[in-house]
Coordinates of C-alpha atoms and ligand atoms in Angstrom, one line a residue:
Chain S
M19 CA 8.2 63.2 2.2
E20 CA 4.6 64.0 2.2
G21 CA 1.5 61.9 1.6
K22 CA -2.0 61.0 2.7
A23 CA -2.4 58.5 5.5
H24 CA -4.2 55.2 5.1
V25 CA -4.8 53.8 8.5
Y26 CA -5.3 50.1 9.5
G27 CA -5.2 48.1 12.7
D28 CA -3.0 45.7 14.6
N29 CA -1.3 42.4 13.6
I30 CA -1.6 42.8 9.8
D31 CA 0.0 39.6 8.6
T32 CA 1.9 39.0 5.4
D33 CA -0.9 36.8 4.1
R34 CA -3.0 40.0 4.2
I35 CA -0.3 42.2 2.7
I36 CA 0.2 39.8 -0.2
P37 CA -1.5 36.4 -0.2
G38 CA 0.9 33.5 -0.7
K39 CA -0.7 32.4 -4.0
Y40 CA 0.6 35.6 -5.7
T41 CA 4.1 35.5 -4.4
K42 CA 5.7 33.0 -6.7
T43 CA 6.8 35.5 -9.3
L44 CA 9.8 37.7 -10.1
D45 CA 7.5 40.2 -11.8
T46 CA 7.3 42.6 -8.9
A47 CA 4.9 45.0 -10.7
S48 CA 2.3 42.2 -10.7
L49 CA 2.2 42.2 -6.9
A50 CA 0.7 45.7 -6.8
A51 CA -2.6 44.5 -8.2
H52 CA -3.1 42.3 -5.1
V53 CA -1.6 44.3 -2.3
L54 CA -3.7 44.2 0.9
E55 CA -6.6 42.7 -1.1
D56 CA -8.0 40.5 1.6
L57 CA -7.9 43.4 4.1
D58 CA -9.1 46.3 1.9
P59 CA -9.8 45.5 -1.7
E60 CA -10.1 49.3 -2.4
F61 CA -6.6 50.1 -1.2
R62 CA -4.8 49.6 -4.4
H63 CA -7.2 52.0 -6.1
K64 CA -6.9 54.6 -3.4
V65 CA -3.2 54.6 -2.8
K66 CA -1.2 57.4 -4.5
V67 CA 2.6 57.4 -5.0
G68 CA 4.2 58.5 -1.8
D69 CA 1.2 57.9 0.5
I70 CA 1.8 56.7 4.0
L71 CA 0.5 53.4 5.4
V72 CA -0.2 53.7 9.1
A73 CA -0.8 50.6 11.2
G74 CA -0.9 49.6 14.9
D75 CA 1.1 46.8 16.6
N76 CA 3.1 44.1 14.9
F77 CA 2.7 45.1 11.3
G78 CA 3.9 42.4 8.9
C79 CA 3.8 39.3 11.1
G80 CA 3.9 35.8 9.7
S81 CA 5.9 34.8 6.6
S82 CA 9.4 35.9 5.7
R83 CA 8.2 36.7 2.2
E84 CA 10.0 39.8 1.0
Q85 CA 7.2 40.1 -1.5
A86 CA 5.2 41.8 1.3
P87 CA 7.3 45.0 1.5
I88 CA 8.0 44.9 -2.2
A89 CA 4.2 44.8 -2.9
L90 CA 3.7 47.9 -0.8
K91 CA 6.6 49.7 -2.5
V92 CA 5.5 48.9 -6.0
A93 CA 1.9 49.9 -5.2
G94 CA 3.3 53.4 -4.3
V95 CA 3.5 53.3 -0.5
G96 CA 6.3 55.8 0.4
V97 CA 6.6 55.0 4.1
V98 CA 5.0 52.6 6.6
V99 CA 4.4 53.9 10.1
A100 CA 3.5 51.4 12.8
R101 CA 3.7 51.2 16.6
Y102 CA 6.1 48.3 15.9
F103 CA 6.8 45.8 13.2
A104 CA 7.3 42.1 13.1
R105 CA 11.0 41.4 13.0
I106 CA 11.5 39.8 9.5
F107 CA 9.2 42.4 7.8
F108 CA 11.2 45.2 9.4
R109 CA 14.5 43.9 8.1
N110 CA 13.1 43.1 4.7
A111 CA 11.6 46.6 4.3
I112 CA 14.9 48.3 5.0
N113 CA 16.7 45.8 2.8
I114 CA 14.6 46.5 -0.2
G115 CA 14.6 50.3 0.5
L116 CA 11.0 50.8 1.8
P117 CA 11.3 53.2 4.8
V118 CA 9.6 52.0 8.0
L119 CA 9.2 54.0 11.1
E120 CA 8.2 52.7 14.5
V121 CA 6.2 55.5 16.2
P122 CA 4.8 54.4 19.5
D123 CA 2.4 57.3 19.9
H124 CA 0.6 59.4 17.3
D125 CA -2.8 61.0 16.4
I126 CA -2.9 60.1 12.7
E127 CA -6.3 59.3 11.2
A128 CA -7.3 58.1 7.8
G129 CA -6.9 60.8 5.2
D130 CA -4.6 63.1 7.3
P131 CA -1.9 64.8 5.3
V132 CA 1.4 63.7 6.9
T133 CA 5.0 64.9 6.4
I134 CA 7.8 62.6 7.2
D135 CA 11.4 63.6 8.0
L136 CA 13.3 60.3 7.7
E137 CA 16.7 61.8 8.8
K138 CA 15.2 63.0 12.0
G139 CA 12.7 60.1 12.4
E140 CA 9.9 62.7 12.7
V141 CA 6.3 62.4 11.7
F142 CA 4.3 65.6 11.4
N143 CA 0.5 65.5 11.2
Q144 CA -0.6 68.6 9.2
R145 CA -4.2 68.3 10.4
S146 CA -3.4 68.4 14.1
G147 CA -0.2 70.3 13.8
K148 CA 1.5 67.8 16.1
R149 CA 4.9 66.2 15.7
F150 CA 5.8 62.6 16.7
Q151 CA 9.1 61.0 17.2
A152 CA 10.0 57.5 15.8
T153 CA 12.3 55.0 17.6
Q154 CA 15.9 55.4 16.5
L155 CA 17.0 52.8 13.9
P156 CA 20.4 51.0 14.4
K157 CA 23.1 52.8 12.4
V158 CA 23.6 49.8 10.1
M159 CA 20.0 50.0 9.1
I160 CA 20.2 53.8 8.4
D161 CA 23.3 53.1 6.3
I162 CA 21.4 50.4 4.3
L163 CA 18.4 52.7 3.8
N164 CA 20.7 55.5 2.7
A165 CA 22.5 53.3 0.3
G166 CA 19.0 52.5 -1.3
G167 CA 18.8 49.0 0.1
L168 CA 21.0 46.1 1.0
V169 CA 22.0 45.2 -2.6
A170 CA 23.4 48.7 -3.1
Y171 CA 24.9 48.7 0.3
L172 CA 26.9 45.5 -0.3
K173 CA 27.9 46.6 -3.8
E174 CA 29.4 49.6 -2.1
H175 CA 30.9 48.1 1.0
G176 CA 31.5 44.4 0.0
T177 CA 30.5 43.3 3.5
Y178 CA 28.8 44.6 6.6
Q179 CA 30.3 47.5 8.6
L180 CA 29.2 48.2 12.1
N181 CA 30.5 51.6 13.0
E182 CA 28.2 52.3 15.9
E183 CA 29.4 55.2 17.8
Chain H
M18 CA 24.2 33.6 29.8
T19 CA 21.2 32.6 27.8
I20 CA 21.5 30.0 25.1
S21 CA 21.6 32.7 22.4
E22 CA 24.3 34.6 24.3
K23 CA 26.4 31.5 24.6
I24 CA 26.1 30.4 21.0
L25 CA 26.8 33.9 19.7
S26 CA 29.7 34.6 22.1
K27 CA 31.4 31.4 21.1
K28 CA 31.0 32.3 17.4
V29 CA 32.2 35.9 17.6
G30 CA 35.0 35.1 20.1
N31 CA 34.1 37.4 22.9
L32 CA 31.3 37.7 25.4
V33 CA 28.2 39.3 23.9
K34 CA 25.1 40.4 25.8
A35 CA 21.4 40.9 24.9
G36 CA 21.0 44.2 23.2
E37 CA 24.4 44.3 21.5
L38 CA 24.5 44.8 17.8
I39 CA 27.0 42.3 16.3
I40 CA 28.2 40.8 13.0
T41 CA 28.5 37.1 13.2
E42 CA 29.5 34.3 10.9
V43 CA 26.8 31.9 10.0
D44 CA 27.0 28.0 9.8
G45 CA 24.4 27.4 7.3
V46 CA 21.6 28.9 5.1
M47 CA 18.7 27.7 3.1
A48 CA 16.0 29.1 0.8
T49 CA 12.9 27.7 -0.7
D50 CA 11.0 28.2 -3.9
T51 CA 9.1 31.1 -2.4
T52 CA 12.3 33.0 -1.3
A53 CA 15.2 31.6 -3.4
P54 CA 14.3 33.2 -6.7
Y55 CA 14.5 36.7 -5.1
A56 CA 17.6 35.7 -3.2
I57 CA 19.3 34.5 -6.4
Q58 CA 18.3 37.8 -8.1
A59 CA 19.6 39.9 -5.2
F60 CA 22.8 37.8 -5.1
Q61 CA 23.5 38.5 -8.8
E62 CA 22.7 42.2 -8.3
M63 CA 25.2 42.3 -5.4
G64 CA 27.9 41.4 -7.9
G65 CA 27.3 37.6 -8.2
G66 CA 30.4 35.4 -8.2
Q67 CA 30.6 32.3 -6.0
V68 CA 28.7 31.8 -2.8
W69 CA 30.9 32.0 0.3
D70 CA 30.7 28.2 1.0
A71 CA 28.5 26.0 -1.2
S72 CA 28.6 23.1 1.2
R73 CA 26.8 25.3 3.8
C74 CA 24.0 26.4 1.5
A75 CA 20.8 24.4 0.5
L76 CA 18.0 25.1 -1.8
I77 CA 14.6 23.4 -1.4
I78 CA 11.7 23.1 -3.8
D79 CA 8.9 22.5 -1.4
H80 CA 6.3 25.3 -1.3
A81 CA 4.8 24.8 -4.7
A82 CA 6.1 21.4 -5.7
P83 CA 5.5 19.9 -8.2
A84 CA 5.0 23.1 -10.1
P85 CA 1.3 23.9 -10.5
N86 CA 1.9 26.2 -13.5
E87 CA 4.4 27.5 -16.1
R88 CA 5.4 30.6 -14.1
I89 CA 6.4 28.5 -11.0
A90 CA 8.0 25.8 -13.1
N91 CA 10.4 28.5 -14.5
L92 CA 11.2 29.7 -11.0
H93 CA 12.1 26.1 -10.2
T94 CA 14.3 26.0 -13.3
M95 CA 16.1 29.1 -12.1
M96 CA 16.8 27.5 -8.8
R97 CA 18.1 24.3 -10.4
E98 CA 20.4 26.3 -12.7
F99 CA 21.8 28.4 -9.9
A100 CA 22.4 25.3 -7.7
A101 CA 24.2 23.5 -10.5
Q102 CA 26.4 26.5 -11.3
Q103 CA 27.2 27.1 -7.6
H104 CA 27.6 23.4 -6.7
I105 CA 24.9 23.9 -4.0
H106 CA 22.8 21.0 -3.0
L107 CA 19.2 21.3 -4.2
F108 CA 16.4 19.2 -2.6
E109 CA 14.0 18.3 -5.4
I110 CA 10.3 18.1 -5.4
G111 CA 9.1 15.2 -3.3
E112 CA 12.0 15.2 -0.9
G113 CA 10.2 17.2 1.7
I114 CA 9.8 20.4 3.6
C115 CA 12.9 22.6 4.1
H116 CA 12.9 22.5 7.9
Q117 CA 12.4 18.8 8.1
L118 CA 15.2 18.3 5.6
M119 CA 17.7 20.6 7.3
I120 CA 17.4 18.6 10.5
E121 CA 17.2 15.1 8.9
H122 CA 20.2 15.7 6.7
Q123 CA 22.2 17.4 9.4
Y124 CA 22.6 20.7 7.6
V125 CA 22.1 22.1 11.1
R126 CA 23.4 20.8 14.4
P127 CA 23.2 21.8 18.0
G128 CA 25.0 25.1 18.7
D129 CA 25.0 26.2 15.1
I130 CA 23.9 29.7 13.8
F131 CA 21.6 29.2 10.9
M132 CA 19.7 31.6 8.7
G133 CA 16.7 30.3 6.7
A134 CA 14.7 32.3 4.2
D135 CA 11.5 31.1 5.8
S136 CA 9.8 32.3 8.9
H137 CA 9.6 28.9 10.5
T138 CA 13.4 28.5 10.6
P139 CA 13.4 28.8 14.5
T140 CA 12.2 25.1 14.3
Y141 CA 15.9 24.1 14.6
G142 CA 15.9 25.3 18.2
A143 CA 14.4 21.8 18.7
I144 CA 18.0 20.5 18.6
G145 CA 19.5 23.6 20.2
A146 CA 20.6 25.6 17.2
M147 CA 20.2 29.4 17.0
A148 CA 18.1 29.6 13.8
C149 CA 16.4 32.8 12.5
G150 CA 14.1 33.5 9.6
V151 CA 15.2 36.1 7.2
G152 CA 14.0 37.5 3.9
S153 CA 15.5 36.9 0.5
T154 CA 17.9 39.9 0.3
D155 CA 19.3 39.2 3.8
L156 CA 19.8 35.6 2.7
A157 CA 21.6 36.7 -0.5
A158 CA 23.9 38.8 1.6
V159 CA 24.8 35.8 3.8
M160 CA 25.4 33.7 0.7
K161 CA 27.8 36.3 -0.5
T162 CA 29.6 37.2 2.8
G163 CA 29.0 34.2 5.1
K164 CA 27.9 36.8 7.7
I165 CA 24.9 38.6 9.1
W166 CA 24.4 41.6 11.4
L167 CA 22.0 41.1 14.2
K168 CA 21.0 42.2 17.7
V169 CA 21.7 39.7 20.4
P170 CA 18.1 39.0 21.5
E171 CA 16.6 39.3 25.0
T172 CA 15.1 35.9 26.1
I173 CA 11.8 34.9 27.5
R174 CA 12.0 31.8 29.6
I175 CA 8.9 29.6 29.6
V176 CA 8.9 26.8 32.2
C177 CA 6.2 24.2 32.0
H178 CA 5.6 21.7 34.7
G179 CA 4.3 18.4 33.4
P180 CA 3.8 15.7 32.6
L181 CA 1.1 16.2 30.0
Q182 CA -2.1 14.1 30.3
P183 CA -2.0 11.0 28.1
G184 CA -3.4 11.9 24.7
V185 CA -2.4 15.6 25.0
T186 CA 0.3 16.4 22.6
A187 CA 3.2 18.8 22.0
K188 CA 0.9 20.7 19.6
D189 CA -1.7 21.2 22.3
L190 CA 1.0 22.6 24.6
I191 CA 2.5 25.0 22.0
L192 CA -1.0 26.2 20.9
Y193 CA -1.7 26.9 24.6
L194 CA 1.5 28.8 25.0
V195 CA 1.1 30.8 21.7
G196 CA -2.3 31.8 23.1
K197 CA -0.7 33.0 26.4
I198 CA 2.3 34.8 24.7
S199 CA 0.3 36.2 21.7
I200 CA 1.3 36.6 18.1
S201 CA 3.6 39.4 18.9
G202 CA 4.6 38.7 22.5
A203 CA 8.1 37.5 21.7
T204 CA 8.9 40.0 18.9
Y205 CA 12.7 40.6 18.5
Q206 CA 13.2 38.1 21.4
A207 CA 14.3 34.5 21.8
V208 CA 12.3 32.0 23.7
E209 CA 13.7 29.2 25.9
F210 CA 11.3 26.3 26.8
E211 CA 12.2 24.2 29.8
G212 CA 10.7 22.0 32.5
S213 CA 9.5 18.5 32.9
A214 CA 6.8 18.9 30.2
F215 CA 9.5 19.0 27.5
E216 CA 12.2 16.6 28.9
N217 CA 10.7 13.4 27.5
M218 CA 9.8 14.8 24.2
T219 CA 10.9 13.2 20.9
V220 CA 12.9 15.4 18.4
A221 CA 9.7 15.5 16.3
S222 CA 7.7 16.9 19.2
R223 CA 10.4 19.4 20.1
M224 CA 10.3 20.5 16.5
T225 CA 6.5 21.2 16.8
I226 CA 7.3 23.3 19.9
A227 CA 10.1 25.3 18.4
N228 CA 8.3 25.7 15.1
M229 CA 5.6 27.8 16.6
V230 CA 8.0 30.3 18.1
A231 CA 7.3 32.0 14.8
E232 CA 3.7 32.4 15.9
M233 CA 4.9 34.3 19.0
G234 CA 6.9 36.7 16.8
G235 CA 10.1 35.3 18.2
K236 CA 13.5 35.7 16.5
T237 CA 14.6 32.3 17.6
G238 CA 13.7 29.7 20.2
Y239 CA 15.1 26.6 22.0
V240 CA 13.7 23.6 23.7
N241 CA 16.2 23.1 26.6
P242 CA 18.4 20.2 25.4
K243 CA 17.8 18.3 28.7
G244 CA 16.7 14.8 27.5
L245 CA 17.5 15.5 23.8
Q246 CA 18.6 12.4 21.9
L247 CA 20.1 12.5 18.4
D248 CA 21.7 9.7 16.5
Y249 CA 25.1 11.5 16.4
D250 CA 27.3 12.9 19.1
F251 CA 26.8 16.5 20.0
E252 CA 27.6 19.1 22.6
A253 CA 24.4 20.6 24.0
V254 CA 24.3 24.3 24.9
F255 CA 22.5 24.9 28.2
P256 CA 21.7 28.3 29.7
D257 CA 23.6 29.3 32.8
A258 CA 21.8 29.1 36.1
D259 CA 22.2 32.8 36.5
A260 CA 21.2 33.7 32.9
Q261 CA 19.3 37.0 32.7
Y262 CA 15.8 36.7 31.2
I263 CA 13.6 39.6 30.3
Q264 CA 10.7 37.5 31.6
T265 CA 10.1 34.1 33.2
L266 CA 6.7 32.5 32.8
E267 CA 5.7 29.4 34.6
F268 CA 2.8 27.1 33.7
D269 CA 1.5 24.0 35.4
V270 CA 0.3 22.0 32.4
R271 CA -0.6 18.7 34.1
D272 CA -4.3 19.3 33.6
L273 CA -4.1 20.8 30.1
G274 CA -6.6 19.4 27.6
P275 CA -6.7 19.5 23.8
Q276 CA -6.4 23.0 22.4
L277 CA -7.8 24.7 19.3
S278 CA -6.7 27.9 17.5
I279 CA -9.8 29.4 16.1
P280 CA -10.0 31.6 13.0
E281 CA -8.2 33.8 12.1
S282 CA -5.0 34.1 14.1
P283 CA -2.8 31.3 15.6
D284 CA -3.0 33.0 19.0
Q285 CA -6.8 32.8 19.3
V286 CA -6.5 29.7 21.3
E287 CA -9.3 28.0 23.3
N288 CA -10.1 24.7 24.9
L289 CA -11.4 22.3 22.4
E290 CA -14.6 21.4 24.3
P291 CA -16.8 24.5 23.5
H292 CA -16.1 24.0 19.8
E293 CA -17.0 20.3 19.7
G294 CA -19.7 19.7 17.0
Q295 CA -18.5 22.6 14.7
A296 CA -19.0 21.1 11.2
I297 CA -15.9 20.7 9.0
Q298 CA -15.5 19.9 5.4
Y299 CA -11.7 19.6 5.1
A300 CA -9.1 18.0 7.4
F301 CA -5.4 18.4 6.8
I302 CA -2.3 16.8 8.4
G303 CA 1.2 17.8 7.3
T304 CA 3.5 20.8 7.4
C305 CA 6.8 21.5 9.2
C306 CA 4.7 21.7 12.4
N307 CA 3.0 18.3 12.3
G308 CA 3.8 16.2 9.3
R309 CA 6.2 13.7 10.9
L310 CA 5.9 10.0 11.5
E311 CA 4.6 10.3 15.1
D312 CA 1.9 12.6 13.8
L313 CA 0.8 10.2 11.0
Q314 CA 0.9 7.3 13.4
A315 CA -1.3 9.1 15.9
A316 CA -3.8 9.8 13.2
A317 CA -3.6 6.2 12.0
Q318 CA -4.3 4.9 15.5
I319 CA -7.5 6.9 15.5
L320 CA -8.6 6.0 11.9
E321 CA -7.7 2.2 12.2
G322 CA -10.6 0.2 10.7
K323 CA -12.8 3.3 10.3
K324 CA -13.9 5.6 7.5
V325 CA -13.6 9.4 7.1
A326 CA -17.1 10.9 7.2
N327 CA -19.0 11.5 4.0
G328 CA -18.5 15.0 2.8
V329 CA -15.0 15.4 4.3
R330 CA -11.8 15.6 2.4
F331 CA -8.9 14.4 4.4
L332 CA -5.5 15.4 3.0
I333 CA -2.1 14.2 4.4
A334 CA 1.3 15.5 3.2
P335 CA 4.3 13.8 4.9
A336 CA 7.0 16.2 5.9
S337 CA 9.7 14.3 4.0
R338 CA 10.4 11.3 1.8
S339 CA 11.9 9.5 4.8
V340 CA 8.7 10.1 6.8
L341 CA 6.7 8.8 3.8
L342 CA 9.0 5.7 3.5
D343 CA 8.7 4.9 7.3
A344 CA 5.0 5.3 7.1
I345 CA 4.8 2.9 4.2
T346 CA 7.1 0.4 6.0
D347 CA 5.2 0.3 9.3
G348 CA 1.7 0.2 7.8
T349 CA 0.6 3.6 8.8
L350 CA 0.0 4.7 5.3
Q351 CA -2.1 1.6 4.5
T352 CA -4.4 2.5 7.5
L353 CA -4.7 6.1 6.5
V354 CA -5.5 5.4 2.8
A355 CA -7.9 2.6 3.7
A356 CA -9.7 5.1 5.9
G357 CA -10.2 7.4 3.0
A358 CA -7.3 9.9 3.3
T359 CA -5.7 11.4 0.2
I360 CA -1.9 11.3 0.4
L361 CA 0.0 14.2 -1.2
N362 CA 3.7 14.2 -2.0
P363 CA 6.1 15.3 0.7
G364 CA 6.3 19.0 0.8
C365 CA 4.3 22.0 2.1
G366 CA 1.1 20.7 0.5
P367 CA -1.9 23.0 0.8
C368 CA -0.4 24.9 3.8
V369 CA 0.2 28.2 2.1
G370 CA -2.6 28.2 -0.5
T371 CA -0.5 27.9 -3.6
H372 CA -1.8 24.5 -4.8
Q373 CA -2.9 21.0 -3.8
G374 CA -6.2 21.7 -2.0
V375 CA -7.7 25.2 -1.7
P376 CA -10.8 25.3 0.4
G377 CA -14.1 26.6 -1.1
N378 CA -16.1 29.6 0.1
D379 CA -17.6 29.2 3.6
E380 CA -15.8 25.9 4.1
V381 CA -14.3 25.1 7.4
V382 CA -10.9 23.4 7.6
I383 CA -9.3 21.7 10.6
S384 CA -5.6 21.6 10.1
A385 CA -2.5 20.4 11.9
A386 CA -0.5 23.4 10.5
N387 CA 0.8 26.4 12.3
R388 CA -1.1 29.3 10.7
N389 CA -4.7 30.2 10.1
F390 CA -4.6 33.8 8.9
R391 CA -7.4 34.9 6.6
G392 CA -6.6 33.6 3.1
R393 CA -3.8 31.4 4.3
M394 CA -4.8 28.3 2.4
G395 CA -5.7 30.3 -0.7
N396 CA -9.3 31.4 -0.1
P397 CA -10.1 34.4 2.1
H398 CA -13.7 33.2 2.4
S399 CA -12.9 30.0 4.3
N400 CA -12.1 29.4 8.0
I401 CA -9.2 27.4 9.4
Y402 CA -9.0 25.9 12.9
L403 CA -5.6 24.6 14.1
A404 CA -5.3 21.6 16.2
A405 CA -3.2 18.5 17.1
P406 CA -3.1 15.7 14.5
T407 CA -5.2 13.5 16.9
T408 CA -7.9 16.1 17.0
V409 CA -7.8 16.5 13.2
A410 CA -8.1 12.8 12.7
A411 CA -11.0 12.4 15.1
S412 CA -12.8 15.4 13.5
A413 CA -12.3 13.9 10.0
L414 CA -14.1 10.7 11.2
E415 CA -17.1 12.7 12.4
G416 CA -17.2 15.6 10.0
K417 CA -17.2 17.9 13.0
I418 CA -14.8 19.0 15.6
T419 CA -14.3 16.1 17.9
H420 CA -12.4 15.4 21.1
P421 CA -9.7 12.8 20.3
K422 CA -10.3 10.9 23.6
K423 CA -13.5 9.5 22.0
Y424 CA -11.1 7.4 19.9
A425 CA -8.3 6.8 22.4
Ligands
SF4_29 S1 4.8 23.6 5.7 FE1 3.7 25.5 5.7 S2 4.6 26.7 7.4 FE2 6.0 25.0 6.9 S3 7.6 25.8 5.5 FE3 5.9 24.9 4.3 S4 4.5 26.6 3.9 FE4 5.8 27.3 5.6

């Protein structure tokens, strides 16, 4: 995967990702029009399909609304990279099939072209030529992501399987 | 073992330790009108059929209730239809906020493992349940399988030596602690609160404490059950004396005064005093954090025989119908309405900015809720201060942030 980096700061909460007033809908496409609007009203115009959202600590804190990762996904975001994520957002993103990578250390700046290897959990900054390693996901999360999300995973397996080695 | 390790070990049938990845059965689930529609959709996409145990599921219409528009009305209809078809109990508009109802109606009990599709689900740690917030798809998966995968959390132990000063409330204490731990300080972790500051607390106050574990980023949290009283018999789960904590923090809170969370994050907590005099246009008491009878009574005590300041809107949303009924019976509501408060139906009210009182541009709100992120109440151009119900009531009387001791 390859895309341009959009870089934001720490503690971006779910009210900023998608305000509560827009969340009461099953029309997920409508969420894209309001994604990150209180943080950066230009974001939805700038973002291209497959782009990479880069944030600091605790991305996605606050509400349990799954509309937050969905809004990012329908807006075109391909991967979210953060130092670490809020717990519920992290699970939700994997469950709906939005890849998220916890990368404790990196040099990505706004506009950098970035290549992501999800299998290896590797982030490559084409500008600096440097590679950064993401924290390993639990196996069950990789399985869910590989299946395309939790709906597909459960369709396939019927229930959870924990085959940690 | 910590409380989480004990509860999970009992459920899975062997000893589990922090850090282990496990699959556990779940004792109960709930979803609200923000999360249930997606959960229902995901449940159908997973293959539908019947939920694993209808008696352990609850649906609640509280976030945007009554429906403010056609779109939300139709989502409510979808919930009602699913509930009827699955024989799941649905709490209708006006019955109250999900978390209040789960405890009041005993959908959750001490020692249970509960998954709620709402981030404030850790509130049930007030009565010693392991309760976690999850998203809609996770919830659908529990409705289907009765199980969830999770990592046994590490635990932060917070010991507070009290008692609190008269007039200083559980909300002041938890705001103070959120300020110390920060909005992300307990991410992926459980929190255990113990010490003399908590031991005499009512269930309502314990709920206020456990509720804001969500504002520490915690996965779940517990108020140590020492001193816990419920109106049914229960087996309390205490941590072992040699439980392993990732961190123990001790605070002497005997001199703590009223606290204030300033815009725009719940962990921006300061003493009230430097902010006294800050003009406010809007005061709000309610939510799963502070919409219970003791909160309304504390406000009524301050407002008794007085009038809310000109230019201030004072909104009150009781946490449940039973709170509302009790407040009617004991005269609390009479006092609040006579003072100029506007009473909303039980439910989330204006907490999440969907309806029932959105602030205007540049307006300042003082609220007894748990979150003050930018745009939280529906307008990114307003500012929200969080405080105890006593501080909110005193401030409503003066039209500016006011120390509650003035009206003690
Ligand atoms: S009262 Fe507010 S914080 Fe509590 S469940 Fe409702 S919207 Fe969420």
